[in-house]
PDB file of C-alpha atoms in Angstrom:
ATOM      1  CA  MET V 192       2.808  -1.318  -8.971  1.00 84.00           C
ATOM      2  CA  ASN V 193       6.237  -1.560  -7.405  1.00 90.00           C
ATOM      3  CA  GLN V 194       7.298  -2.833  -4.000  1.00 90.00           C
ATOM      4  CA  ARG V 195       7.628   0.602  -2.398  1.00 93.00           C
ATOM      5  CA  GLU V 196       4.104   1.561  -3.513  1.00 94.00           C
ATOM      6  CA  ARG V 197       2.731  -1.665  -2.056  1.00 91.00           C
ATOM      7  CA  GLU V 198       4.634  -1.075   1.199  1.00 94.00           C
ATOM      8  CA  ILE V 199       3.193   2.416   1.600  1.00 95.00           C
ATOM      9  CA  LEU V 200      -0.320   1.211   0.758  1.00 95.00           C
ATOM     10  CA  ASN V 201       0.169  -1.498   3.378  1.00 93.00           C
ATOM     11  CA  VAL V 202       1.239   1.012   6.042  1.00 95.00           C
ATOM     12  CA  LEU V 203      -1.795   3.179   5.287  1.00 96.00           C
ATOM     13  CA  SER V 204      -4.133   0.176   5.227  1.00 93.00           C
ATOM     14  CA  GLU V 205      -2.879  -1.094   8.584  1.00 93.00           C
ATOM     15  CA  SER V 206      -3.582   2.240  10.266  1.00 94.00           C
ATOM     16  CA  GLN V 207      -6.954   3.006  11.820  1.00 93.00           C
ATOM     17  CA  GLU V 208      -6.383   6.710  11.137  1.00 96.00           C
ATOM     18  CA  PRO V 209      -5.024   8.693   8.169  1.00 97.00           C
ATOM     19  CA  LEU V 210      -1.260   9.266   8.398  1.00 96.00           C
ATOM     20  CA  THR V 211       1.164  12.063   7.596  1.00 95.00           C
ATOM     21  CA  SER V 212       4.170  11.453   5.380  1.00 94.00           C
ATOM     22  CA  THR V 213       6.367  11.564   8.494  1.00 93.00           C
ATOM     23  CA  GLN V 214       4.272   8.896  10.205  1.00 94.00           C
ATOM     24  CA  ILE V 215       4.505   6.720   7.096  1.00 96.00           C
ATOM     25  CA  CYS V 216       8.269   7.240   7.010  1.00 94.00           C
ATOM     26  CA  ASP V 217       8.551   6.319  10.697  1.00 93.00           C
ATOM     27  CA  ALA V 218       6.559   3.113  10.134  1.00 93.00           C
ATOM     28  CA  ARG V 219       9.410   1.418   8.259  1.00 89.00           C
ATOM     29  CA  LYS V 220      13.139   1.784   8.845  1.00 87.00           C
ATOM     30  CA  ASN V 221      13.912   1.565   5.124  1.00 88.00           C
ATOM     31  CA  PHE V 222      11.716   4.576   4.177  1.00 90.00           C
ATOM     32  CA  THR V 223      13.173   8.009   3.552  1.00 92.00           C
ATOM     33  CA  GLN V 224      11.064  11.153   3.614  1.00 93.00           C
ATOM     34  CA  SER V 225      11.898  12.049   0.008  1.00 94.00           C
ATOM     35  CA  THR V 226      10.957   8.574  -1.249  1.00 94.00           C
ATOM     36  CA  VAL V 227       7.711   8.538   0.735  1.00 96.00           C
ATOM     37  CA  ILE V 228       6.712  11.948  -0.640  1.00 95.00           C
ATOM     38  CA  ALA V 229       7.507  10.900  -4.215  1.00 96.00           C
ATOM     39  CA  VAL V 230       5.483   7.685  -3.864  1.00 96.00           C
ATOM     40  CA  LEU V 231       2.596   9.542  -2.211  1.00 97.00           C
ATOM     41  CA  ARG V 232       2.466  11.916  -5.185  1.00 97.00           C
ATOM     42  CA  LYS V 233       2.329   8.977  -7.577  1.00 97.00           C
ATOM     43  CA  LEU V 234      -0.356   7.176  -5.553  1.00 96.00           C
ATOM     44  CA  LEU V 235      -2.406  10.387  -5.347  1.00 97.00           C
ATOM     45  CA  GLY V 236      -2.159  10.751  -9.126  1.00 96.00           C
ATOM     46  CA  GLN V 237      -3.475   7.207  -9.553  1.00 95.00           C
ATOM     47  CA  ASP V 238      -6.324   7.825  -7.055  1.00 96.00           C
ATOM     48  CA  LEU V 239      -5.030   4.968  -4.883  1.00 96.00           C
ATOM     49  CA  ILE V 240      -4.783   7.281  -1.874  1.00 97.00           C
ATOM     50  CA  GLU V 241      -6.516  10.492  -0.916  1.00 96.00           C
ATOM     51  CA  THR V 242      -5.965  13.434   1.372  1.00 96.00           C
ATOM     52  CA  ARG V 243      -8.142  13.211   4.480  1.00 94.00           C
ATOM     53  CA  GLY V 244      -7.441  16.586   6.008  1.00 93.00           C
ATOM     54  CA  VAL V 245      -4.511  18.461   7.455  1.00 93.00           C
ATOM     55  CA  THR V 246      -2.843  18.539  10.838  1.00 92.00           C
ATOM     56  CA  HIS V 247       0.007  20.321  12.562  1.00 88.00           C
ATOM     57  CA  SER V 248       3.411  18.682  12.510  1.00 80.00           C
ATOM     58  CA  GLY V 249       5.315  20.955  14.845  1.00 81.00           C
ATOM     59  CA  LYS V 250       4.699  24.432  13.399  1.00 86.00           C
ATOM     60  CA  VAL V 251       3.972  23.155   9.906  1.00 87.00           C
ATOM     61  CA  LEU V 252       0.657  22.071   8.417  1.00 91.00           C
ATOM     62  CA  THR V 253       0.840  18.644   6.785  1.00 92.00           C
ATOM     63  CA  ARG V 254      -1.644  16.518   4.892  1.00 95.00           C
ATOM     64  CA  LEU V 255      -3.135  13.269   6.174  1.00 96.00           C
ATOM     65  CA  PHE V 256      -3.326  10.353   3.732  1.00 97.00           C
ATOM     66  CA  ALA V 257      -5.535   7.260   3.525  1.00 96.00           C
ATOM     67  CA  VAL V 258      -6.143   4.536   0.956  1.00 95.00           C
ATOM     68  CA  THR V 259      -9.108   4.623  -1.406  1.00 95.00           C
ATOM     69  CA  PRO V 260     -11.257   1.638  -2.392  1.00 92.00           C
ATOM     70  CA  LYS V 261      -9.468   1.749  -5.752  1.00 93.00           C
ATOM     71  CA  ALA V 262      -6.217   0.755  -3.976  1.00 91.00           C
ATOM     72  CA  LYS V 263      -7.517  -2.712  -3.125  1.00 87.00           C
ATOM     73  CA  GLU V 264      -8.661  -3.182  -6.727  1.00 90.00           C
ATOM     74  CA  ALA V 265      -5.203  -2.153  -7.988  1.00 89.00           C
ATOM     75  CA  VAL V 266      -3.418  -4.577  -5.656  1.00 86.00           C
ATOM     76  CA  ILE V 267      -5.716  -7.423  -6.697  1.00 87.00           C
ATOM     77  CA  ALA V 268      -5.119  -6.585 -10.367  1.00 89.00           C
ATOM     78  CA  HIS V 269      -1.360  -6.583  -9.728  1.00 86.00           C
ATOM     79  CA  TYR V 270      -1.429 -10.046  -8.183  1.00 83.00           C
ATOM     80  CA  LEU V 271      -3.755 -11.426 -10.827  1.00 86.00           C
ATOM     81  CA  LYS V 272      -1.304 -10.230 -13.481  1.00 87.00           C
ATOM     82  CA  GLU V 273       1.559 -11.925 -11.633  1.00 84.00           C
ATOM     83  CA  MET V 274      -0.488 -15.113 -11.355  1.00 82.00           C
ATOM     84  CA  GLU V 275      -1.192 -15.021 -15.085  1.00 84.00           C
ATOM     85  CA  GLU V 276       2.525 -14.616 -15.812  1.00 85.00           C
ATOM     86  CA  THR V 277       3.421 -17.616 -13.629  1.00 82.00           C
ATOM     87  CA  ARG V 278       0.447 -19.872 -14.332  1.00 79.00           C
ATOM     88  CA  GLY V 279       2.657 -22.623 -15.771  1.00 82.00           C
ATOM     89  CA  ILE V 280       4.659 -22.783 -12.546  1.00 88.00           C
ATOM     90  CA  VAL V 281       1.947 -22.742  -9.874  1.00 83.00           C
ATOM     91  CA  THR V 282      -1.817 -22.940  -9.845  1.00 82.00           C
ATOM     92  CA  ALA V 283      -4.245 -20.652  -8.049  1.00 80.00           C
ATOM     93  CA  ASP V 284      -5.108 -23.530  -5.712  1.00 85.00           C
ATOM     94  CA  GLU V 285      -1.430 -24.007  -4.822  1.00 85.00           C
ATOM     95  CA  ILE V 286      -1.073 -20.293  -4.080  1.00 81.00           C
ATOM     96  CA  ARG V 287      -4.229 -20.345  -1.921  1.00 81.00           C
ATOM     97  CA  ASP V 288      -3.026 -23.420  -0.028  1.00 86.00           C
ATOM     98  CA  ALA V 289       0.410 -21.897   0.539  1.00 85.00           C
ATOM     99  CA  ALA V 290      -1.147 -18.628   1.764  1.00 82.00           C
ATOM    100  CA  LEU V 291      -3.386 -20.526   4.174  1.00 87.00           C
ATOM    101  CA  ALA V 292      -0.467 -22.603   5.443  1.00 88.00           C
ATOM    102  CA  ALA V 293       1.595 -19.459   5.981  1.00 84.00           C
ATOM    103  CA  GLY V 294      -1.231 -17.765   7.839  1.00 81.00           C
ATOM    104  CA  ILE V 295      -1.456 -15.039   5.191  1.00 77.00           C
ATOM    105  CA  ALA V 296      -5.051 -15.874   4.255  1.00 62.00           C
ATOM    106  CA  THR V 297      -7.614 -16.911   6.822  1.00 56.00           C
ATOM    107  CA  GLY V 298     -10.565 -17.528   4.564  1.00 50.00           C
ATOM    108  CA  ARG V 299     -12.412 -14.684   6.303  1.00 48.00           C
ATOM    109  CA  GLY V 300     -13.480 -11.583   4.356  1.00 43.00           C
TER     110      GLY V 300
END
């Protein structure tokens, strides 16, 4: 999973409602519509996101996207793989402590 895929999954996860590709693109200044659409296609193919209906965007119908439960599993697997690759440098406890200190992890589910 690359950075752009994680960014788009993050945008979708942060939203209370499904989003259009334009809304995803507008969420980050560094997104372009063509990149967002390409990544959405890839994420759809991996079942990490799903279509949750359609809406009007001006005079055009556009799909609404949301993350699937499989997305969280894929992100966890990605980070576990990275942890395995760097296990000689840092321990899981050190990563947890650093995340807590940075306010990234709160210890709440």
